[in-house]
């Protein structure tokens, strides 16, 4: 009997960096700042710094693990190898449910900027179908389209920042507002948990480890570069939004960058920002579908999900059945969910995922270590703290979905 087709190593370091950037920048700049500002007020900058530190700790764990286990599945595989089947399963389940919600959030963000009134949900569903078709036809198609989308997004963001500051609208006195700690540390930590949603895209690089050339060297480098660029971009955008709108103004609009550009004398740039927002959301959605497919593939290979999802297309070398099933699930969520709820729910699942990653990296032997254990300890503790401060509804839904996942695996194990 011939061996079934496997994924192909077709991505270089540059492609991996772009996939990480496409995942992170689209998610954060256009979706996460509004609920984060509502939670933290002027403490938004502190929350952003906290989220970036937690993301850095988690990124070092992911990079260290990816170098040792360069295969598809990310922390699902790392958890299984280092901690056992159950921790790996919880990480994989958290990633799949969390990132499926993220994908729905990105599709809805795209529609909020691009769709006519009343057509938001149909247009979001259409975007999912089209991008799932792109992923279906091979990872090089995914990387090529991601390259175009990331360049367009960075150009739109540069125009937005220049228009805000050039329009004489920003006032640095708006940045502290009522005080950096006016909403308290709980509000800042809740905001950091919501902003963490925006940084989690580097996981996409690790989940595609089976398709990266020279993964032991390329994946850690790509994760570090993508995260570093994203932190700089987010800091510039957050400072610009606070200086232009103030924390209350950010919290009051679902499209803060468009509102900020329109606040000054260079409001002609607002359509450019809308296009950039739509493109960024598509870039994030494209990378999300790709990463979800690979984690689902890994879980199906180990029978933690139905085994038919482990199929790899003989020509395109992608997990085509997994991607079709996930696209259908994303469309269902779009039909019933709202954007803020999707972001909070996604953060819950992804923080569980990185909690397992930090613990798994902590157990690695000296020969596989690249970073101090203290980073993994801090990352794990920070994940628990951020989970505890998420909005109660998001945390409650997260607990419920994990209970469902545990029940499903118990049934499969008993069979």
Short mmCIF file of C-alpha atoms in Angstrom, two decimals:
data_model
loop_
_atom_site.label_atom_id
_atom_site.label_comp_id
_atom_site.label_asym_id
_atom_site.label_seq_id
_atom_site.Cartn_x
_atom_site.Cartn_y
_atom_site.Cartn_z
CA UNK A 1 0.00 0.00 0.00
CA UNK A 2 1.38 3.42 -0.94
CA UNK A 3 1.87 6.05 1.73
CA UNK A 4 -0.79 8.78 1.90
CA UNK A 5 0.25 12.23 0.66
CA UNK A 6 1.84 14.56 3.22
CA UNK A 7 2.29 18.32 3.43
CA UNK A 8 5.17 19.83 1.45
CA UNK A 9 7.94 22.16 2.70
CA UNK A 10 7.43 25.12 0.37
CA UNK A 11 7.72 28.15 2.69
CA UNK A 12 10.86 30.15 3.46
CA UNK A 13 11.56 32.42 6.45
CA UNK A 14 10.22 35.48 4.62
CA UNK A 15 6.95 33.69 3.80
CA UNK A 16 6.59 32.57 7.43
CA UNK A 17 7.15 36.14 8.69
CA UNK A 18 4.48 37.44 6.33
CA UNK A 19 1.97 34.80 7.44
CA UNK A 20 2.59 35.83 11.05
CA UNK A 21 2.23 39.52 10.21
CA UNK A 22 -0.93 38.90 8.23
CA UNK A 23 -2.42 37.05 11.20
CA UNK A 24 -1.53 39.65 13.83
CA UNK A 25 -1.85 43.05 12.21
CA UNK A 26 -5.27 42.42 10.72
CA UNK A 27 -6.64 41.14 14.00
CA UNK A 28 -5.45 43.86 16.32
CA UNK A 29 -5.42 47.21 14.62
CA UNK A 30 -8.97 47.06 13.32
CA UNK A 31 -10.81 44.90 15.87
CA UNK A 32 -9.27 44.80 19.34
CA UNK A 33 -8.61 48.45 20.30
CA UNK A 34 -12.28 49.36 20.81
CA UNK A 35 -13.12 46.79 23.54
CA UNK A 36 -9.62 47.17 25.00
CA UNK A 37 -10.08 50.95 25.40
CA UNK A 38 -13.49 50.43 26.96
CA UNK A 39 -11.90 48.19 29.59
CA UNK A 40 -8.69 50.15 30.35
CA UNK A 41 -9.38 53.76 29.40
CA UNK A 42 -6.07 55.64 29.22
CA UNK A 43 -4.41 52.54 30.61
CA UNK A 44 -4.62 51.16 27.07
CA UNK A 45 -0.89 51.72 26.56
CA UNK A 46 -0.06 49.83 29.77
CA UNK A 47 -2.40 47.03 28.67
CA UNK A 48 -0.71 46.92 25.26
CA UNK A 49 2.71 46.66 26.90
CA UNK A 50 1.46 43.89 29.21
CA UNK A 51 -0.03 41.96 26.29
CA UNK A 52 3.22 42.36 24.33
CA UNK A 53 5.30 41.02 27.25
CA UNK A 54 3.02 38.00 27.65
CA UNK A 55 3.12 37.45 23.89
CA UNK A 56 6.94 37.60 23.95
CA UNK A 57 7.13 34.95 26.68
CA UNK A 58 4.69 32.75 24.78
CA UNK A 59 6.52 33.34 21.51
CA UNK A 60 9.83 32.17 22.99
CA UNK A 61 8.12 29.01 24.22
CA UNK A 62 6.53 28.41 20.81
CA UNK A 63 9.84 29.02 19.02
CA UNK A 64 11.75 26.67 21.33
CA UNK A 65 9.15 23.94 20.92
CA UNK A 66 8.80 24.42 17.15
CA UNK A 67 12.54 23.96 16.69
CA UNK A 68 12.35 20.61 18.47
CA UNK A 69 9.08 19.42 16.88
CA UNK A 70 8.90 20.86 13.33
CA UNK A 71 5.56 19.37 12.31
CA UNK A 72 1.99 20.53 11.82
CA UNK A 73 -0.18 21.06 14.88
CA UNK A 74 1.72 23.54 17.05
CA UNK A 75 1.06 23.25 20.79
CA UNK A 76 -1.28 20.31 20.26
CA UNK A 77 1.77 18.26 19.25
CA UNK A 78 4.08 19.89 21.81
CA UNK A 79 1.63 19.19 24.62
CA UNK A 80 1.26 15.56 23.58
CA UNK A 81 5.01 15.03 23.32
CA UNK A 82 6.02 16.81 26.52
CA UNK A 83 3.00 16.49 28.84
CA UNK A 84 0.75 13.72 27.52
CA UNK A 85 -2.39 13.26 25.40
CA UNK A 86 -4.80 15.23 27.59
CA UNK A 87 -2.80 18.50 27.85
CA UNK A 88 -2.11 18.29 24.12
CA UNK A 89 -5.79 17.76 23.42
CA UNK A 90 -6.82 20.73 25.59
CA UNK A 91 -4.33 22.94 23.75
CA UNK A 92 -5.54 21.77 20.36
CA UNK A 93 -9.20 22.11 21.33
CA UNK A 94 -8.57 25.61 22.69
CA UNK A 95 -6.83 26.59 19.48
CA UNK A 96 -9.51 25.19 17.19
CA UNK A 97 -12.48 26.73 19.03
CA UNK A 98 -10.66 29.99 19.81
CA UNK A 99 -9.31 30.55 16.34
CA UNK A 100 -12.55 29.53 14.67
CA UNK A 101 -14.11 32.39 16.65
CA UNK A 102 -11.19 34.63 15.60
CA UNK A 103 -11.82 33.78 11.96
CA UNK A 104 -15.47 34.72 12.35
CA UNK A 105 -14.41 37.99 14.01
CA UNK A 106 -12.08 38.82 11.12
CA UNK A 107 -14.74 38.06 8.54
CA UNK A 108 -17.20 40.30 10.40
CA UNK A 109 -14.56 43.05 10.68
CA UNK A 110 -14.02 42.88 6.94
CA UNK A 111 -17.75 43.16 6.31
CA UNK A 112 -18.12 46.06 8.76
CA UNK A 113 -15.73 48.10 6.61
CA UNK A 114 -16.62 46.82 3.15
CA UNK A 115 -20.26 45.73 3.05
CA UNK A 116 -23.34 47.88 2.39
CA UNK A 117 -25.73 48.23 5.32
CA UNK A 118 -27.72 45.05 5.81
CA UNK A 119 -25.28 42.89 3.82
CA UNK A 120 -22.60 42.45 6.49
CA UNK A 121 -23.21 38.81 7.36
CA UNK A 122 -23.68 37.56 3.75
CA UNK A 123 -20.50 39.38 2.68
CA UNK A 124 -18.55 37.97 5.64
CA UNK A 125 -19.66 34.45 4.70
CA UNK A 126 -18.66 35.06 1.07
CA UNK A 127 -15.18 36.15 2.19
CA UNK A 128 -14.76 32.91 4.16
CA UNK A 129 -15.80 30.80 1.17
CA UNK A 130 -13.44 32.58 -1.23
CA UNK A 131 -10.40 32.47 1.06
CA UNK A 132 -11.04 28.83 1.95
CA UNK A 133 -10.91 28.16 -1.79
CA UNK A 134 -7.53 29.94 -2.00
CA UNK A 135 -6.17 27.80 0.86
CA UNK A 136 -7.57 24.69 -0.79
CA UNK A 137 -5.35 25.24 -3.82
CA UNK A 138 -2.02 25.09 -1.96
CA UNK A 139 0.11 26.81 0.66
CA UNK A 140 2.15 28.73 -1.92
CA UNK A 141 -1.09 30.41 -3.09
CA UNK A 142 -1.79 31.30 0.53
CA UNK A 143 1.70 32.76 1.03
CA UNK A 144 1.55 34.70 -2.25
CA UNK A 145 -1.79 36.33 -1.48
CA UNK A 146 -0.68 37.04 2.11
CA UNK A 147 2.39 38.91 0.77
CA UNK A 148 0.17 41.24 -1.27
CA UNK A 149 -2.29 41.79 1.59
CA UNK A 150 0.40 42.58 4.21
CA UNK A 151 2.09 45.17 1.98
CA UNK A 152 -1.26 46.83 1.27
CA UNK A 153 -2.17 46.91 4.98
CA UNK A 154 1.14 48.42 6.09
CA UNK A 155 0.80 51.08 3.40
CA UNK A 156 -2.76 51.92 4.53
CA UNK A 157 -1.65 52.15 8.17
CA UNK A 158 1.19 54.49 7.22
CA UNK A 159 -1.30 56.72 5.40
CA UNK A 160 -3.63 56.66 8.42
CA UNK A 161 -0.94 57.66 10.91
CA UNK A 162 0.39 60.37 8.60
CA UNK A 163 -3.13 61.72 8.02
CA UNK A 164 -3.85 61.84 11.76
CA UNK A 165 -0.68 63.68 12.71
CA UNK A 166 -0.56 65.79 9.55
CA UNK A 167 -4.16 66.90 10.03
CA UNK A 168 -3.25 68.68 13.28
CA UNK A 169 -5.85 66.68 15.18
CA UNK A 170 -3.76 64.76 17.73
CA UNK A 171 -3.12 66.21 21.19
CA UNK A 172 -0.66 64.41 23.44
CA UNK A 173 -2.66 65.68 26.40
CA UNK A 174 -5.38 63.19 25.39
CA UNK A 175 -3.07 60.25 26.03
CA UNK A 176 -3.26 60.20 29.86
CA UNK A 177 -6.95 61.25 29.81
CA UNK A 178 -8.41 60.83 33.31
CA UNK A 179 -5.26 59.01 34.40
CA UNK A 180 -3.49 55.85 33.30
CA UNK A 181 -4.92 53.91 36.25
CA UNK A 182 -8.41 55.45 36.25
CA UNK A 183 -10.00 52.08 35.35
CA UNK A 184 -7.85 50.18 37.86
CA UNK A 185 -5.54 47.25 37.38
CA UNK A 186 -8.45 44.88 36.76
CA UNK A 187 -9.52 46.96 33.76
CA UNK A 188 -5.96 47.09 32.47
CA UNK A 189 -5.53 43.32 32.79
CA UNK A 190 -8.89 42.71 31.09
CA UNK A 191 -7.79 45.02 28.29
CA UNK A 192 -4.48 43.12 28.03
CA UNK A 193 -6.41 39.87 27.72
CA UNK A 194 -8.49 41.31 24.88
CA UNK A 195 -5.40 42.76 23.17
CA UNK A 196 -3.68 39.38 23.44
CA UNK A 197 -6.17 38.28 20.78
CA UNK A 198 -4.28 40.64 18.47
CA UNK A 199 -0.82 39.19 19.14
CA UNK A 200 -1.61 35.51 18.82
CA UNK A 201 -0.91 35.27 15.08
CA UNK A 202 2.66 34.04 15.53
CA UNK A 203 1.16 30.67 16.46
CA UNK A 204 0.22 30.32 12.81
CA UNK A 205 3.92 30.02 11.95
CA UNK A 206 4.42 27.16 14.41
CA UNK A 207 1.27 25.31 13.33
CA UNK A 208 2.62 25.26 9.77
CA UNK A 209 5.96 23.76 10.82
CA UNK A 210 5.56 20.85 8.41
CA UNK A 211 5.55 23.25 5.45
CA UNK A 212 8.54 25.49 6.31
CA UNK A 213 11.98 24.81 4.86
CA UNK A 214 14.77 24.40 7.46
CA UNK A 215 12.17 24.73 10.26
CA UNK A 216 14.58 24.48 13.22
CA UNK A 217 16.21 27.71 12.13
CA UNK A 218 13.48 29.46 10.17
CA UNK A 219 10.53 29.15 12.59
CA UNK A 220 12.17 30.74 15.68
CA UNK A 221 13.53 33.58 13.51
CA UNK A 222 10.20 34.16 11.80
CA UNK A 223 8.30 34.24 15.12
CA UNK A 224 10.68 36.81 16.63
CA UNK A 225 10.71 39.06 13.56
CA UNK A 226 6.93 39.01 13.08
CA UNK A 227 6.22 39.74 16.75
CA UNK A 228 8.78 42.57 16.88
CA UNK A 229 7.35 44.33 13.83
CA UNK A 230 3.80 43.94 15.16
CA UNK A 231 4.65 45.46 18.57
CA UNK A 232 6.10 48.55 16.89
CA UNK A 233 3.07 48.95 14.59
CA UNK A 234 0.59 48.50 17.45
CA UNK A 235 2.37 51.00 19.68
CA UNK A 236 2.32 53.63 16.92
CA UNK A 237 -1.37 53.07 16.23
CA UNK A 238 -2.36 53.07 19.93
CA UNK A 239 -0.52 56.33 20.58
CA UNK A 240 -2.08 57.92 17.49
CA UNK A 241 -5.61 56.83 18.46
CA UNK A 242 -5.26 58.04 22.04
CA UNK A 243 -3.82 61.38 20.95
CA UNK A 244 -6.57 61.88 18.36
CA UNK A 245 -9.71 60.46 19.96
CA UNK A 246 -8.85 59.87 23.59
CA UNK A 247 -9.83 56.60 25.30
CA UNK A 248 -13.55 57.40 25.37
CA UNK A 249 -13.53 58.19 21.65
CA UNK A 250 -11.83 54.89 20.83
CA UNK A 251 -14.32 52.94 22.94
CA UNK A 252 -17.29 54.69 21.29
CA UNK A 253 -16.62 53.56 17.71
CA UNK A 254 -16.27 50.20 16.01
CA UNK A 255 -13.88 51.77 13.47
CA UNK A 256 -11.47 53.90 15.53
CA UNK A 257 -8.84 54.42 12.82
CA UNK A 258 -11.43 55.73 10.37
CA UNK A 259 -12.84 58.00 13.08
CA UNK A 260 -9.34 59.26 13.92
CA UNK A 261 -8.53 60.12 10.32
CA UNK A 262 -11.89 61.84 9.89
CA UNK A 263 -11.25 63.90 13.02
CA UNK A 264 -8.59 66.04 11.32
CA UNK A 265 -8.27 68.16 8.22
CA UNK A 266 -7.04 65.26 6.05
CA UNK A 267 -10.27 63.31 6.16
CA UNK A 268 -9.85 62.44 2.47
CA UNK A 269 -7.67 59.54 3.69
CA UNK A 270 -10.59 57.83 5.47
CA UNK A 271 -11.52 55.68 2.42
CA UNK A 272 -7.91 54.50 2.20
CA UNK A 273 -8.13 53.38 5.83
CA UNK A 274 -11.40 51.57 5.16
CA UNK A 275 -9.80 49.69 2.30
CA UNK A 276 -6.78 48.91 4.48
CA UNK A 277 -9.04 47.61 7.26
CA UNK A 278 -10.89 45.36 4.86
CA UNK A 279 -7.64 44.05 3.36
CA UNK A 280 -6.08 43.50 6.80
CA UNK A 281 -9.07 41.50 7.94
CA UNK A 282 -8.88 39.35 4.82
CA UNK A 283 -5.17 38.73 5.44
CA UNK A 284 -5.83 37.64 9.01
CA UNK A 285 -8.74 35.45 7.91
CA UNK A 286 -6.61 33.79 5.22
CA UNK A 287 -3.85 32.91 7.72
CA UNK A 288 -6.37 31.78 10.33
CA UNK A 289 -7.99 29.30 7.96
CA UNK A 290 -4.54 27.94 7.05
CA UNK A 291 -3.46 27.52 10.69
CA UNK A 292 -6.75 25.99 11.76
CA UNK A 293 -6.55 23.42 9.01
CA UNK A 294 -3.09 22.27 10.14
CA UNK A 295 -4.02 21.90 13.81
CA UNK A 296 -7.21 20.04 12.88
CA UNK A 297 -5.11 17.78 10.63
CA UNK A 298 -2.77 16.96 13.52
CA UNK A 299 -5.64 16.24 15.93
CA UNK A 300 -7.35 14.02 13.36
CA UNK A 301 -4.13 12.08 12.75
CA UNK A 302 -4.15 11.14 16.45
CA UNK A 303 -7.92 10.44 16.42
CA UNK A 304 -8.71 13.37 18.75
CA UNK A 305 -11.00 14.59 15.97
CA UNK A 306 -12.74 12.46 13.33
CA UNK A 307 -10.00 10.73 11.32
CA UNK A 308 -11.43 11.71 7.93
CA UNK A 309 -10.28 15.27 8.69
CA UNK A 310 -6.66 14.04 8.37
CA UNK A 311 -6.97 13.71 4.59
CA UNK A 312 -4.34 15.56 2.52
CA UNK A 313 -5.17 16.49 -1.07
CA UNK A 314 -2.95 14.42 -3.42
CA UNK A 315 -2.30 17.35 -5.75
CA UNK A 316 -2.45 20.52 -3.63
CA UNK A 317 -0.95 18.90 -0.48
CA UNK A 318 -3.29 20.69 1.92
CA UNK A 319 -5.70 19.32 4.58
CA UNK A 320 -8.64 19.99 2.28
CA UNK A 321 -11.40 18.21 4.20
CA UNK A 322 -10.41 19.96 7.44
CA UNK A 323 -10.45 23.34 5.72
CA UNK A 324 -13.89 22.74 4.21
CA UNK A 325 -15.33 21.67 7.58
CA UNK A 326 -13.78 24.66 9.36
CA UNK A 327 -15.05 27.09 6.74
CA UNK A 328 -18.55 25.76 7.32
CA UNK A 329 -18.18 26.17 11.11
CA UNK A 330 -16.93 29.76 10.71
CA UNK A 331 -19.93 30.60 8.54
CA UNK A 332 -22.28 29.24 11.22
CA UNK A 333 -20.64 31.45 13.88
CA UNK A 334 -20.94 34.50 11.61
CA UNK A 335 -24.66 33.81 11.34
CA UNK A 336 -25.27 34.00 15.11
CA UNK A 337 -22.40 35.85 16.88
CA UNK A 338 -21.30 39.46 17.50
CA UNK A 339 -17.77 40.83 17.12
CA UNK A 340 -16.90 41.62 20.75
CA UNK A 341 -18.15 38.27 21.99
CA UNK A 342 -16.06 36.49 19.37
CA UNK A 343 -12.91 38.36 20.45
CA UNK A 344 -13.32 37.56 24.15
CA UNK A 345 -14.15 33.92 23.49
CA UNK A 346 -11.16 33.62 21.17
CA UNK A 347 -8.83 35.05 23.82
CA UNK A 348 -9.99 32.43 26.34
CA UNK A 349 -9.22 29.51 24.04
CA UNK A 350 -5.89 30.90 22.86
CA UNK A 351 -4.68 31.71 26.39
CA UNK A 352 -5.32 28.07 27.38
CA UNK A 353 -3.32 27.07 24.30
CA UNK A 354 -0.33 29.16 25.36
CA UNK A 355 -0.59 28.07 28.98
CA UNK A 356 0.05 24.52 27.76
CA UNK A 357 2.85 25.78 25.47
CA UNK A 358 4.67 27.46 28.36
CA UNK A 359 4.38 24.40 30.59
CA UNK A 360 5.55 22.13 27.75
CA UNK A 361 8.56 24.36 27.00
CA UNK A 362 9.45 24.39 30.70
CA UNK A 363 9.88 20.60 30.61
CA UNK A 364 12.26 20.54 27.63
CA UNK A 365 15.76 19.15 28.26
CA UNK A 366 18.87 21.33 28.22
CA UNK A 367 19.83 20.30 24.67
CA UNK A 368 16.57 21.77 23.30
CA UNK A 369 16.53 24.94 25.42
CA UNK A 370 16.93 28.35 23.78
CA UNK A 371 15.48 30.64 26.46
CA UNK A 372 15.53 30.82 30.30
CA UNK A 373 12.87 28.84 32.18
CA UNK A 374 11.86 32.06 33.96
CA UNK A 375 10.24 33.28 30.74
CA UNK A 376 8.06 30.19 30.59
CA UNK A 377 7.07 30.49 34.25
CA UNK A 378 6.11 34.14 33.80
CA UNK A 379 4.25 33.35 30.57
CA UNK A 380 2.21 30.57 32.21
CA UNK A 381 1.29 32.69 35.24
CA UNK A 382 0.38 35.64 33.01
CA UNK A 383 -1.91 33.45 30.88
CA UNK A 384 -3.81 32.38 34.02
CA UNK A 385 -4.11 35.99 35.22
CA UNK A 386 -5.42 37.21 31.86
CA UNK A 387 -7.93 34.35 31.67
CA UNK A 388 -9.24 35.30 35.12
CA UNK A 389 -9.82 38.92 34.07
CA UNK A 390 -11.62 38.29 30.77
CA UNK A 391 -15.28 39.44 30.58
CA UNK A 392 -17.45 36.95 32.52
CA UNK A 393 -19.55 36.01 29.48
CA UNK A 394 -16.44 35.19 27.44
CA UNK A 395 -14.95 33.14 30.28
CA UNK A 396 -18.26 31.34 30.86
CA UNK A 397 -18.60 30.38 27.21
CA UNK A 398 -14.97 29.26 27.19
CA UNK A 399 -15.49 26.98 30.19
CA UNK A 400 -18.62 25.56 28.57
CA UNK A 401 -16.87 24.80 25.29
CA UNK A 402 -13.95 23.14 27.07
CA UNK A 403 -16.43 21.02 29.02
CA UNK A 404 -17.93 19.94 25.69
CA UNK A 405 -14.47 19.14 24.34
CA UNK A 406 -13.56 17.06 27.40
CA UNK A 407 -16.84 15.15 27.14
CA UNK A 408 -16.25 14.40 23.46
CA UNK A 409 -12.77 13.05 24.10
CA UNK A 410 -13.96 10.91 27.00
CA UNK A 411 -16.50 9.32 24.66
CA UNK A 412 -13.85 8.69 22.00
CA UNK A 413 -11.40 7.22 24.54
CA UNK A 414 -14.02 4.84 25.94
CA UNK A 415 -14.83 3.63 22.44
#
